[in-house]
Tab-separated table of C-alpha atoms and ligand atoms in Angstrom:
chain	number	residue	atom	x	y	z
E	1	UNK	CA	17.477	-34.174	17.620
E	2	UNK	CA	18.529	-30.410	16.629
E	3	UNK	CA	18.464	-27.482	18.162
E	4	UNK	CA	19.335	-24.008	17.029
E	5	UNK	CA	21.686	-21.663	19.504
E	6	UNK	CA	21.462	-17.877	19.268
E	7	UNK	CA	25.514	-16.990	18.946
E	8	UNK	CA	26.009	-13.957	21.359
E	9	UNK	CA	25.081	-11.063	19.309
E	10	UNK	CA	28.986	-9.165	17.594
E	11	UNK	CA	28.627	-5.866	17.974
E	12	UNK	CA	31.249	-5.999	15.464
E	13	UNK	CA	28.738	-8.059	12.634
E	14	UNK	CA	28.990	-6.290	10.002
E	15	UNK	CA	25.984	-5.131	8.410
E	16	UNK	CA	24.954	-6.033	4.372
E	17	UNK	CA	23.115	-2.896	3.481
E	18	UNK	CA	23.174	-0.156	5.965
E	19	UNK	CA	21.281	1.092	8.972
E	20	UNK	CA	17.483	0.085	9.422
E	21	UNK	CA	15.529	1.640	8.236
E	22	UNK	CA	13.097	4.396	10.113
E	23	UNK	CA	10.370	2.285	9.148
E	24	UNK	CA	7.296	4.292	10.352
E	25	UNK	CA	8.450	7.305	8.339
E	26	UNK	CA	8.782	5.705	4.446
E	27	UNK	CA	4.823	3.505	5.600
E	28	UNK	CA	3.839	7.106	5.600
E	29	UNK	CA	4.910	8.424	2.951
E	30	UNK	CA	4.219	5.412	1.077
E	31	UNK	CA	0.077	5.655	2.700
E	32	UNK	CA	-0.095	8.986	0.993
E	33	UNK	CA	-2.669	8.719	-1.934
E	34	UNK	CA	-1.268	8.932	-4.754
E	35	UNK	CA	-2.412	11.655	-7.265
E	36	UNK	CA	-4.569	11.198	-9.447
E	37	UNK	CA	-3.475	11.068	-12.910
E	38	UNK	CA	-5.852	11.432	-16.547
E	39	UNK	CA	-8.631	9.316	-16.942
E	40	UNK	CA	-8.716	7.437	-20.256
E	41	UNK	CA	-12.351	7.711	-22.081
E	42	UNK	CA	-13.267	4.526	-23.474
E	43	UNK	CA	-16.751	4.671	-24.545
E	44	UNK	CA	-17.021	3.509	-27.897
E	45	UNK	CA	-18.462	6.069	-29.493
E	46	UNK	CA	-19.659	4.441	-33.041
E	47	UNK	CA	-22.467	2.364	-30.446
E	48	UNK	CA	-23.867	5.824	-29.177
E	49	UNK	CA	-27.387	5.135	-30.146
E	50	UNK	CA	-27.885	2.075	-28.459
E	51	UNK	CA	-28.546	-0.419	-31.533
E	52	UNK	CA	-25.907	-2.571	-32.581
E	53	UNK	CA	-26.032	-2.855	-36.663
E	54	UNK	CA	-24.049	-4.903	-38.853
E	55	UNK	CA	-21.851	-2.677	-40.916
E	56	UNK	CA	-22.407	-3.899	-43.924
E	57	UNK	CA	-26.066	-4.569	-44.222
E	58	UNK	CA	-27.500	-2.225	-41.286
E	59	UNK	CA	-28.940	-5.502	-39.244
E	60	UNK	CA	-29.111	-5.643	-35.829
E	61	UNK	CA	-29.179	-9.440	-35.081
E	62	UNK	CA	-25.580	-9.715	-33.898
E	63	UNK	CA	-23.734	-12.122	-31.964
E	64	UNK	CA	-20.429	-13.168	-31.032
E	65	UNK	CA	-19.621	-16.693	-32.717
E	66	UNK	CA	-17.262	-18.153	-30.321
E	67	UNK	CA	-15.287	-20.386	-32.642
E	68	UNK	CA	-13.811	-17.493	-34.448
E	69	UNK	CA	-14.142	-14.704	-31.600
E	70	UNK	CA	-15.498	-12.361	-34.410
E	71	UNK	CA	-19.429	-10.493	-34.196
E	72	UNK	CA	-21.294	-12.536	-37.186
E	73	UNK	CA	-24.522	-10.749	-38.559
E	74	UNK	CA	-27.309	-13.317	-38.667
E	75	UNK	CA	-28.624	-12.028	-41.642
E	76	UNK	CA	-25.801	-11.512	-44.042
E	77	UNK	CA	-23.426	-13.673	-42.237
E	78	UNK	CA	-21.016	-10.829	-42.570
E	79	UNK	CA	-17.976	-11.033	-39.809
E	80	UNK	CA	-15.989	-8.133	-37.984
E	81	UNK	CA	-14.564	-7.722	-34.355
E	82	UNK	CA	-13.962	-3.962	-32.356
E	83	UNK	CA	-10.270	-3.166	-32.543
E	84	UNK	CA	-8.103	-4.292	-29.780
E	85	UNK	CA	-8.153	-2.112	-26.052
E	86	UNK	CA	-4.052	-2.402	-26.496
E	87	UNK	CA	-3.542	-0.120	-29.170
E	88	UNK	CA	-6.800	1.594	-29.309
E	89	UNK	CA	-6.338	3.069	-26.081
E	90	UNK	CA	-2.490	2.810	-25.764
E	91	UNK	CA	-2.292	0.508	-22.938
E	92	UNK	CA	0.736	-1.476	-24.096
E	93	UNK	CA	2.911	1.369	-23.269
E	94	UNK	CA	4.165	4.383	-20.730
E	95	UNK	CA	4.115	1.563	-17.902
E	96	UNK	CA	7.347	3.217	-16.913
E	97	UNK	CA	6.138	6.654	-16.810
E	98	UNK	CA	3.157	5.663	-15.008
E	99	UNK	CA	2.384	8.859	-12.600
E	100	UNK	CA	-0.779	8.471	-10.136
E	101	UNK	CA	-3.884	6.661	-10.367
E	102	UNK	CA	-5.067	6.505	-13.816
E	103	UNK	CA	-8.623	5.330	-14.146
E	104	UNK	CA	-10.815	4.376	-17.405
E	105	UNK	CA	-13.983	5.418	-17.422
E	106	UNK	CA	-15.501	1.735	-16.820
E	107	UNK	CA	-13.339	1.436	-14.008
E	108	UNK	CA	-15.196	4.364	-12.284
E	109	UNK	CA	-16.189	4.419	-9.024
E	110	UNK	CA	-19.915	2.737	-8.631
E	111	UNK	CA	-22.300	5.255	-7.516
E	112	UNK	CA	-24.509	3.888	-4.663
E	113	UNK	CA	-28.038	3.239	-4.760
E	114	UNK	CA	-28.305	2.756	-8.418
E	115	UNK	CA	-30.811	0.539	-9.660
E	116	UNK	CA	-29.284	-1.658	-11.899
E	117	UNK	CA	-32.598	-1.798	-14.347
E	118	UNK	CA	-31.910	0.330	-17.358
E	119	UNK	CA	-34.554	1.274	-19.549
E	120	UNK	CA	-34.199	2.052	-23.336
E	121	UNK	CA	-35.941	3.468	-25.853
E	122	UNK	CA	-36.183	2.001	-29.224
E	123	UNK	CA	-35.079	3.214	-31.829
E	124	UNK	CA	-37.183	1.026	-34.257
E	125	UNK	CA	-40.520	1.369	-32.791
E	126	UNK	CA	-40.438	4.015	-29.714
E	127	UNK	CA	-41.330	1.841	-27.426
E	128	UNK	CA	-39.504	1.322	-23.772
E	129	UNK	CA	-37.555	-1.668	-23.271
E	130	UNK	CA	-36.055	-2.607	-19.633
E	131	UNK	CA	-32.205	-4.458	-19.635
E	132	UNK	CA	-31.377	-5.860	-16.273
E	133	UNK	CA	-27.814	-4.768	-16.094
E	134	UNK	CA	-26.885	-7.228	-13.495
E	135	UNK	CA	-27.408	-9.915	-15.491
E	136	UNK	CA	-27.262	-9.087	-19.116
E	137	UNK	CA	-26.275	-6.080	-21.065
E	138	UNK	CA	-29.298	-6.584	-24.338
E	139	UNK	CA	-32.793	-6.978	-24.786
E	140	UNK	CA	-35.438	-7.964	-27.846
E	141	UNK	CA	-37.916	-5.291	-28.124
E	142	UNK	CA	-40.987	-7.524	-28.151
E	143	UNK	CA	-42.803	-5.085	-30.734
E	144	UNK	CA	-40.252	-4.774	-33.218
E	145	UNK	CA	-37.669	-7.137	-32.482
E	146	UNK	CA	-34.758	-5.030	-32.655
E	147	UNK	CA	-31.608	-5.456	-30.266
E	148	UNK	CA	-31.278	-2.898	-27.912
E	149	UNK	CA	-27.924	-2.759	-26.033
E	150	UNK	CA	-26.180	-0.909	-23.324
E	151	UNK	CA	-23.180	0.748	-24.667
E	152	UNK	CA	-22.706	3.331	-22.668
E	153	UNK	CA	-20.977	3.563	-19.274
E	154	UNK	CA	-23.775	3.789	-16.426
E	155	UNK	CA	-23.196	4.574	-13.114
E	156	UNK	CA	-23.742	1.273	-11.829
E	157	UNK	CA	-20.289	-0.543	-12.901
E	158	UNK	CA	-22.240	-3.183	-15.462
E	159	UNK	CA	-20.328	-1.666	-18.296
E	160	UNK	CA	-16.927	-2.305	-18.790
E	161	UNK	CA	-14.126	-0.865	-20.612
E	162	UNK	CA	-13.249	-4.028	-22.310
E	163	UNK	CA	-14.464	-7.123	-23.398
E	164	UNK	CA	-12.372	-10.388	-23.929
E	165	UNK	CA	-15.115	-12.361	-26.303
E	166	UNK	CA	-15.518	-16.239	-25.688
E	167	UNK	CA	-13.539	-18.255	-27.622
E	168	UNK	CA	-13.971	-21.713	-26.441
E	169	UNK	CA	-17.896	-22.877	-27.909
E	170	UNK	CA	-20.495	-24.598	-26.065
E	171	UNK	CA	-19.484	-27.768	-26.830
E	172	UNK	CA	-15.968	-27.760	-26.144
E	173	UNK	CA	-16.546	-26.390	-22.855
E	174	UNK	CA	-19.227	-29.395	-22.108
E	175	UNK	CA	-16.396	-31.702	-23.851
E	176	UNK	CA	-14.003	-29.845	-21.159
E	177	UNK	CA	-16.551	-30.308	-17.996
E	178	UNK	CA	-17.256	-33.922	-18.802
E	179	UNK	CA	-13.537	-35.058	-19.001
E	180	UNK	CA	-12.830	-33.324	-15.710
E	181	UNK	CA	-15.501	-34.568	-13.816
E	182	UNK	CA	-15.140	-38.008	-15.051
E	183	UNK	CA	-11.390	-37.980	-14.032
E	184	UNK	CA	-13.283	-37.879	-10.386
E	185	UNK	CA	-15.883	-39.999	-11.704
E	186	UNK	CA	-14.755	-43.222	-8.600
E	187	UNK	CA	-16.240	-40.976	-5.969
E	188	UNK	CA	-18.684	-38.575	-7.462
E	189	UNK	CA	-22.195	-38.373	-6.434
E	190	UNK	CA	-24.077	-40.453	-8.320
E	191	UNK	CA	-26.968	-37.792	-8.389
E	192	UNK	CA	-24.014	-35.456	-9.908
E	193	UNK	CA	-23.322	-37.565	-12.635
E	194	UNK	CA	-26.863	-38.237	-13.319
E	195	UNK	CA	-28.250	-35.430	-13.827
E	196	UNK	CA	-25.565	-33.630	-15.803
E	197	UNK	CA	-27.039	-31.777	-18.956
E	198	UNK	CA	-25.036	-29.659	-21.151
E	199	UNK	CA	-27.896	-27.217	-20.763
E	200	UNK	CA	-27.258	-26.552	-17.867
E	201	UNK	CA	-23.637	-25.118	-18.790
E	202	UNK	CA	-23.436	-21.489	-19.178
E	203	UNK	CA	-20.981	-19.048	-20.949
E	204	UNK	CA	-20.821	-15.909	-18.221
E	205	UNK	CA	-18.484	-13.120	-18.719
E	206	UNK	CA	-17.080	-12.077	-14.973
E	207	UNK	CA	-16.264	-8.765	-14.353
E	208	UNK	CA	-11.902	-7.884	-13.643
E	209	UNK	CA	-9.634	-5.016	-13.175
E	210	UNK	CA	-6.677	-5.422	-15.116
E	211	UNK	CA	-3.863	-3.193	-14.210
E	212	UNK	CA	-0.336	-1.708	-15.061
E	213	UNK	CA	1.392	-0.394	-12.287
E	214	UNK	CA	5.053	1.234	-10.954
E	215	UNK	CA	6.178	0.401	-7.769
E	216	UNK	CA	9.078	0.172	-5.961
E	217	UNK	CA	9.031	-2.449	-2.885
E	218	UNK	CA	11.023	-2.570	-0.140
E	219	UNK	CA	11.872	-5.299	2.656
E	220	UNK	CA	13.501	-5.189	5.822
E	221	UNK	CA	14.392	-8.460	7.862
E	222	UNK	CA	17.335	-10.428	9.588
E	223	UNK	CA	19.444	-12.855	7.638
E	224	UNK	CA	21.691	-15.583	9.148
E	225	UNK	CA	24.972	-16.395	7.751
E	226	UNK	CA	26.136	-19.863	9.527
E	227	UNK	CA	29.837	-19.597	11.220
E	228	UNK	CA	29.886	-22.741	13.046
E	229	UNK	CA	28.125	-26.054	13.917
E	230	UNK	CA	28.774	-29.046	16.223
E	231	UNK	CA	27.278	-31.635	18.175
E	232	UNK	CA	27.133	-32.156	21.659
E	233	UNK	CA	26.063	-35.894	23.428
E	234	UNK	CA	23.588	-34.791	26.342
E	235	UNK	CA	22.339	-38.041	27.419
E	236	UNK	CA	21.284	-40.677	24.917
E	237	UNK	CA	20.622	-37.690	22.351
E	238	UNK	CA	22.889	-35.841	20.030
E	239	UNK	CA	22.341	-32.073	19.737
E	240	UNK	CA	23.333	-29.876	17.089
E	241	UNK	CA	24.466	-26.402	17.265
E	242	UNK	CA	25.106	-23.735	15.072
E	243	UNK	CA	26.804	-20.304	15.809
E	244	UNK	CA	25.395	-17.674	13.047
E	245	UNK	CA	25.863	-14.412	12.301
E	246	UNK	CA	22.977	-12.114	12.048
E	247	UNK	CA	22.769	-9.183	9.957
E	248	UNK	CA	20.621	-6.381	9.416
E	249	UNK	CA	19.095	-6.953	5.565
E	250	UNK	CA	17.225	-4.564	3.482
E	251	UNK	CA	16.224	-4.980	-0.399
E	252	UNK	CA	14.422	-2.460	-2.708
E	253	UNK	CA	13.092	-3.468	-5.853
E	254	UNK	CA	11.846	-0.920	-8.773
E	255	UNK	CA	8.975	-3.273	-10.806
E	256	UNK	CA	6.632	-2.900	-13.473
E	257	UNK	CA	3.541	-5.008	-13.627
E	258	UNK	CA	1.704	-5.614	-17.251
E	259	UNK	CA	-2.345	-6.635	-16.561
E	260	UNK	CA	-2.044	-8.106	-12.958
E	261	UNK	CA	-6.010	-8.924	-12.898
E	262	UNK	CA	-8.225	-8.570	-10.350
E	263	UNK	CA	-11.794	-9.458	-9.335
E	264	UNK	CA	-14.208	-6.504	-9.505
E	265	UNK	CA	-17.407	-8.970	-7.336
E	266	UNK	CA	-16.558	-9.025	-3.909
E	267	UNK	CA	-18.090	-12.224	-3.670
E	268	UNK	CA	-15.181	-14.301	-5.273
E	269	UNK	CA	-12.512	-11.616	-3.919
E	270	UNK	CA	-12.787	-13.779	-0.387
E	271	UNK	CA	-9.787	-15.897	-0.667
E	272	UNK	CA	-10.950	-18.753	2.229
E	273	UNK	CA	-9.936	-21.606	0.239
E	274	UNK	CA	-12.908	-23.747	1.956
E	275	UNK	CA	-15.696	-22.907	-0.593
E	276	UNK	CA	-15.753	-22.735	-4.397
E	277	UNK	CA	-15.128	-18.433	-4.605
E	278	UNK	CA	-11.646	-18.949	-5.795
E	279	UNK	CA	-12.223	-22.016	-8.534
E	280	UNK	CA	-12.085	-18.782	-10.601
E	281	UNK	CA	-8.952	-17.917	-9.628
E	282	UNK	CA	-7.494	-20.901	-10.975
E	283	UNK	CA	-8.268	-21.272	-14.519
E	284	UNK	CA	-6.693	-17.604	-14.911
E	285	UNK	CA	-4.490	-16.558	-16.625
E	286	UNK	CA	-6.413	-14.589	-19.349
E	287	UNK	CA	-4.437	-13.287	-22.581
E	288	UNK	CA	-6.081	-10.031	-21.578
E	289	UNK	CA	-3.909	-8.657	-24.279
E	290	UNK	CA	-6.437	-9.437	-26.926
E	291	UNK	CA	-9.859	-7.940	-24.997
E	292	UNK	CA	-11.356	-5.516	-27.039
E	293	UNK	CA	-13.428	-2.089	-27.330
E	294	UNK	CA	-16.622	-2.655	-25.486
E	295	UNK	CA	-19.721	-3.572	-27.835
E	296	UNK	CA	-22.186	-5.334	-26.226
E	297	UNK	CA	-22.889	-7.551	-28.862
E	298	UNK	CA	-20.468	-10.007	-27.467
E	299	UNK	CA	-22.983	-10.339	-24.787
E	300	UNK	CA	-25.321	-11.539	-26.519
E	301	UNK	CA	-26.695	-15.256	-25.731
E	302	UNK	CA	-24.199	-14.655	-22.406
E	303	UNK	CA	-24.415	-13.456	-18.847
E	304	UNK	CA	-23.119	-11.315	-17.118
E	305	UNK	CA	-22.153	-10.476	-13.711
E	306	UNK	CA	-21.790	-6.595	-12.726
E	307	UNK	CA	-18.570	-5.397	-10.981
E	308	UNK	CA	-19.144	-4.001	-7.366
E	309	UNK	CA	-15.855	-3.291	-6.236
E	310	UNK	CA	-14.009	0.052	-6.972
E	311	UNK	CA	-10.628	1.321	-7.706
E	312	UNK	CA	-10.564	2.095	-3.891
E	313	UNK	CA	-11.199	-1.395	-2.310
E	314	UNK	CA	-8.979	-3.138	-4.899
E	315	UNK	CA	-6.071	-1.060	-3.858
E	316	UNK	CA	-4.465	-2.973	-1.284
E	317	UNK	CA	-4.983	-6.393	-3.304
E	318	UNK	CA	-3.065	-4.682	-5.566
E	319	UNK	CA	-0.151	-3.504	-3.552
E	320	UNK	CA	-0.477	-6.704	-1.698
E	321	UNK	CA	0.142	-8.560	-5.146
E	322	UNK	CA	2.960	-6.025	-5.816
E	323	UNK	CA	4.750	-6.630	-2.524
E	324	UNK	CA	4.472	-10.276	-3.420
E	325	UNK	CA	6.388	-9.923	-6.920
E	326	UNK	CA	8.909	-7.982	-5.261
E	327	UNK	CA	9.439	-10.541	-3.107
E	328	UNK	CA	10.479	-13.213	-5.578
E	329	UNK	CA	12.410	-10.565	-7.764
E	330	UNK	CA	14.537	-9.959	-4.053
E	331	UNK	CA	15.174	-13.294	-3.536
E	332	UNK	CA	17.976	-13.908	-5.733
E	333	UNK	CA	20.020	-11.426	-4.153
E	334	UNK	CA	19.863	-13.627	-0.903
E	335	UNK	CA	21.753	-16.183	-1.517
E	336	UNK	CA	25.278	-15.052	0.841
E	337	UNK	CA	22.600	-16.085	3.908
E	338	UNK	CA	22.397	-19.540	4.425
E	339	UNK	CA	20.072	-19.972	7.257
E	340	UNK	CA	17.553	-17.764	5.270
E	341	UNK	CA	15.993	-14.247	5.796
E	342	UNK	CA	13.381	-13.684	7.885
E	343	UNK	CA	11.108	-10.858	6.866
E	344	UNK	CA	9.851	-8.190	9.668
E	345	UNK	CA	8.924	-5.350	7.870
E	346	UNK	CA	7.705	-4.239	4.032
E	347	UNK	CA	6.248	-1.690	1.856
E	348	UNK	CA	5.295	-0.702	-1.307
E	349	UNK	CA	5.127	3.372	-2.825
E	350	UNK	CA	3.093	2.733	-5.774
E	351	UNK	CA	4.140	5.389	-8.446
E	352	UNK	CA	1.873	5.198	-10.782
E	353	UNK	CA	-1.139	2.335	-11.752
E	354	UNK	CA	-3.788	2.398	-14.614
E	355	UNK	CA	-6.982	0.447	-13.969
E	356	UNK	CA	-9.405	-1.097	-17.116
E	357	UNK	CA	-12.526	-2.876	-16.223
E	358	UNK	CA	-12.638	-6.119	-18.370
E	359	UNK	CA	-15.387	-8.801	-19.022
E	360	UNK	CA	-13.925	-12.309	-18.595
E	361	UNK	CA	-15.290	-15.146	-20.520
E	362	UNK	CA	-16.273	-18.083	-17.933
E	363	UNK	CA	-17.870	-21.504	-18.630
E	364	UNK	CA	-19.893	-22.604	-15.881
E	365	UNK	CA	-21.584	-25.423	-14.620
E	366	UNK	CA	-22.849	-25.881	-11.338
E	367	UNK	CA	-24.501	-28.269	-9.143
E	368	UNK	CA	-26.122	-27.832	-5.640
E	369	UNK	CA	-25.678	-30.727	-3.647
E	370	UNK	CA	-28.363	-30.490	-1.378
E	371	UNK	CA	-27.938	-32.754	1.781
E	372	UNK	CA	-24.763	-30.760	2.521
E	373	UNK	CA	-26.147	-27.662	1.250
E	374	UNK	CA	-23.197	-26.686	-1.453
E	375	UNK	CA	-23.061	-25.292	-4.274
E	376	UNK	CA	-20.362	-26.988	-6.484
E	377	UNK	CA	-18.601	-25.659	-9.808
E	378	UNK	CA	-16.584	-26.602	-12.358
E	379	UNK	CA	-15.260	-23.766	-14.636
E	380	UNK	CA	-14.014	-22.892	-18.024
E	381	UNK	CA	-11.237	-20.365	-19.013
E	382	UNK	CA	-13.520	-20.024	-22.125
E	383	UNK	CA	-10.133	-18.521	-24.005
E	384	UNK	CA	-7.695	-21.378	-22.677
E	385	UNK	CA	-9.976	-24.119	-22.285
E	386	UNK	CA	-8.361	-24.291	-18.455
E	387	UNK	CA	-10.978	-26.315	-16.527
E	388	UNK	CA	-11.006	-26.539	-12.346
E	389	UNK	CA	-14.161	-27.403	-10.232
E	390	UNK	CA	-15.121	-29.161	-7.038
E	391	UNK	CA	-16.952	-32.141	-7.654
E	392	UNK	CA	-19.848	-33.356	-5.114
E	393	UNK	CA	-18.524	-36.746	-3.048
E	394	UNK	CA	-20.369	-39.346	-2.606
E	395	UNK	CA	-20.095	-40.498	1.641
E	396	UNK	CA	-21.064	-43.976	0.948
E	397	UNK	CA	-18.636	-44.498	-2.067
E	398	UNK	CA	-16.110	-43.344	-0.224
E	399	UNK	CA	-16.614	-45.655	2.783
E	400	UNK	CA	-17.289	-48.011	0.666
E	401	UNK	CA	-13.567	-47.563	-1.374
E	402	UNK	CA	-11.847	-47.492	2.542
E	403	UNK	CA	-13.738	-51.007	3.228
E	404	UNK	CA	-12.222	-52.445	0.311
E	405	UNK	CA	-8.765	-51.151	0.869
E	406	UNK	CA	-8.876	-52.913	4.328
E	407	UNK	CA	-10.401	-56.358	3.157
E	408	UNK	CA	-7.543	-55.901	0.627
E	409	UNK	CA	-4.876	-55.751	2.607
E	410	UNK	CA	-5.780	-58.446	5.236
E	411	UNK	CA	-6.238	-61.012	2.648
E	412	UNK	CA	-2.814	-60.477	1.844
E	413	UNK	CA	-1.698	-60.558	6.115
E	414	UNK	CA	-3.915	-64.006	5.717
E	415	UNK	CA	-1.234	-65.113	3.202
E	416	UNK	CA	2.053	-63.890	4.369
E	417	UNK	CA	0.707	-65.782	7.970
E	418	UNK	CA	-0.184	-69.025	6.066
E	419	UNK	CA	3.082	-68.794	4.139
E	420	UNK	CA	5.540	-68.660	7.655
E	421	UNK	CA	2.678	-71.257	9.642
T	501	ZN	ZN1	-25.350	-7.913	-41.974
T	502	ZN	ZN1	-38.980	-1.726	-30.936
């Protein structure tokens, strides 16, 4: 048995980094909003009309062909890709010099009560042609056939500032799916494995914030340094005592974060760990670093989910990320404390943060299991090929799996007990 005994307090202790902190003053300054810095314009400007052509033969049947990650024209076969958001829009560098909120302009705030039909003209033919932004971002003109495509920001949040094209194809994803569910294959539902089709597995791009930020964090907490230890007999039990010092600790930590992402749907931002909203979250990372200019062309044949989160919600999740790195950057420093540090108080003064709306390619396949009512998913970092689901059990198997266990194991009791008789 152990115990732990509070040493009477030294007045004496000395103290690792000063006097505590007056807590309640630095949260406030640190809850001040911070100013708001330039905006960075990212509408590509060469897709202002609306109609995607191939520029070499003036075509608008254009897709994205996921084994190279280039835009192929379907008539000439000709391939190109948009230049990279990186160095297009600088946001590889000035991370240091970072100075308020800095917003691009798909990363806007989402004006309410905007309906997220959008209708075109087009350009071939004149005639009016409806794209339902929340799920796609193109439609055929059914008179002329043309491609019409959203490329410019609307006030909705449907268009991004970025796009990171699929990369993974069709079939490798269903290749992917189909090895990881038959990894669980013992206890699946049989209906689950039955009715599988490759169909039914589709490339959606998700919608992210993907941000650069300066902060500095800071911690306050107690840390015990052990002085003593011994054991007393009390009874039939020996207890254990330590002595420890106890000192005042505070760390500060200046960081720099490179494309921390973030969900922009609010419906997978719930981290409750019981349902299937953060599967997501799992097959990330993304190598954001190679998204490029918007062009809805990579949309083509895809999904798409609109973002309905701002700048403004996403803030804390962001400084509650921060305050999280600067955690595990501190903890190095602790080491002089052997009983550990115990945390009471943080914060974080974010100096500066840049925020990009990005498209994230996502495999999915999903299955509603209907006697429990759930909706299962396996999904596909469709750039890594990073594959995590939940796959529906099957109750009887799994009974069935615990009854053989047990017969199992007293057939071999039945031996050992004929082996001593
Ligand atoms: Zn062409
Ligand atoms: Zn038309």
């Amino acid at each position: 048995m152990t115990q732990d005994a509070q040493p009477p307090r030294d007045p004496d202790a000395p103290v690792f980094d000063g006097p505590p902190l007056s807590l309640e003053e630095e949260l406030a300054a640190a809850r001040a909003e911070p100013e708001p810095g330039p905006d960075i314009d990212t509408v590509n400007a060469e897709l202002a009309d609306g109609i995607n052509r191939c520029p070499k033969c003036g075509s608008t049947d254009v897709q994205l062909r996921a084994s190279t990650g280039m835009l192929v024209c379907l008539f000439c076969r000709h391939q190109w890709q948009e230049d990279r958001v990186e160095e297009e829009f600088g946001l590889g560098v000035g991370i240091e010099e970072l100075d308020g909120t800095v917003i691009a302009g798909g990363a806007g705030t989402i004006a309410a009560d905007v309906a997220d039909q959008v209708t075109l003209t087009c350009g071939g033919c004149g005639a009016e042609v409806v794209v339902d932004t929340a799920h796609a971002m193109n439609a055929r003109c059914h008179w002329c056939r043309h491609t019409l495509n959203i490329n410019q920001q609307t006030p909705n949040g449907a268009v991004p500032d970025a796009v990171l094209p699929f990369r993974l194809t069709h079939a490798e994803a269903v290749e992917r799916i189909r090895e990881f569910a038959s990894k669980r294959r013992l206890f699946a539902h049989p209906r689950f494995k039955k009715e599988f089709v490759p169909e039914n597995v589709l490339g959606v791009y998700l919608p992210y914030l993907v941000i650069d930020a300066r902060a500095e964090t800071t911690y306050v907490g107690k840390g015990e340094v052990q002085t003593r230890r011994w054991t007393e007999k009390s009874g039939d039990n020996t207890v254990t005592y330590y002595a420890a010092d106890v000192y005042q600790v505070q760390r500060s930590v200046g960081l720099t974060v490179d494309d921390l992402t973030i969900e922009g749907a609010a419906d997978r931002r719930d981290f409750d760990g019981s349902t299937t909203n953060n599967i997501i979250n799992t097959i990330l990372p993304f190598d954001t670093k190679n998204a490029v200019k918007w062009n809805s062309s990579y949309l083509v044949g895809f999904t798409s989910e609109k973002r309905d989160l701002d700048v403004d919600d996403l803030h804390p999740v962001m400084e509650e990320q921060l305050l999280s790195i600067g955690r595990s950057q501190v903890e190095g420093s602790l080491g002089q404390f052997d009983r550990g540090v115990r945390w009471e108080a943080e914060q974080v003064d974010v100096g500066g943060s840049r925020w990009v709306s990005m498209y994230l390619p996502v495999w999915l396949y999903s299955y509603y299991q209907e006697n429990t009512q759930t909706l299962h998913y396996i999904a596909v970092n469709a750039r890594t090929g990073e594959t995590m689901g939940s796959v529906p059990v099957s109750q009887w198997r799994l009974i069935t799996a615990a009854l053989t266990v047990g017969t199992f194991l007293e057939g071999i009791a039945g031996a050992i007990l004929v082996a001593t008789a």
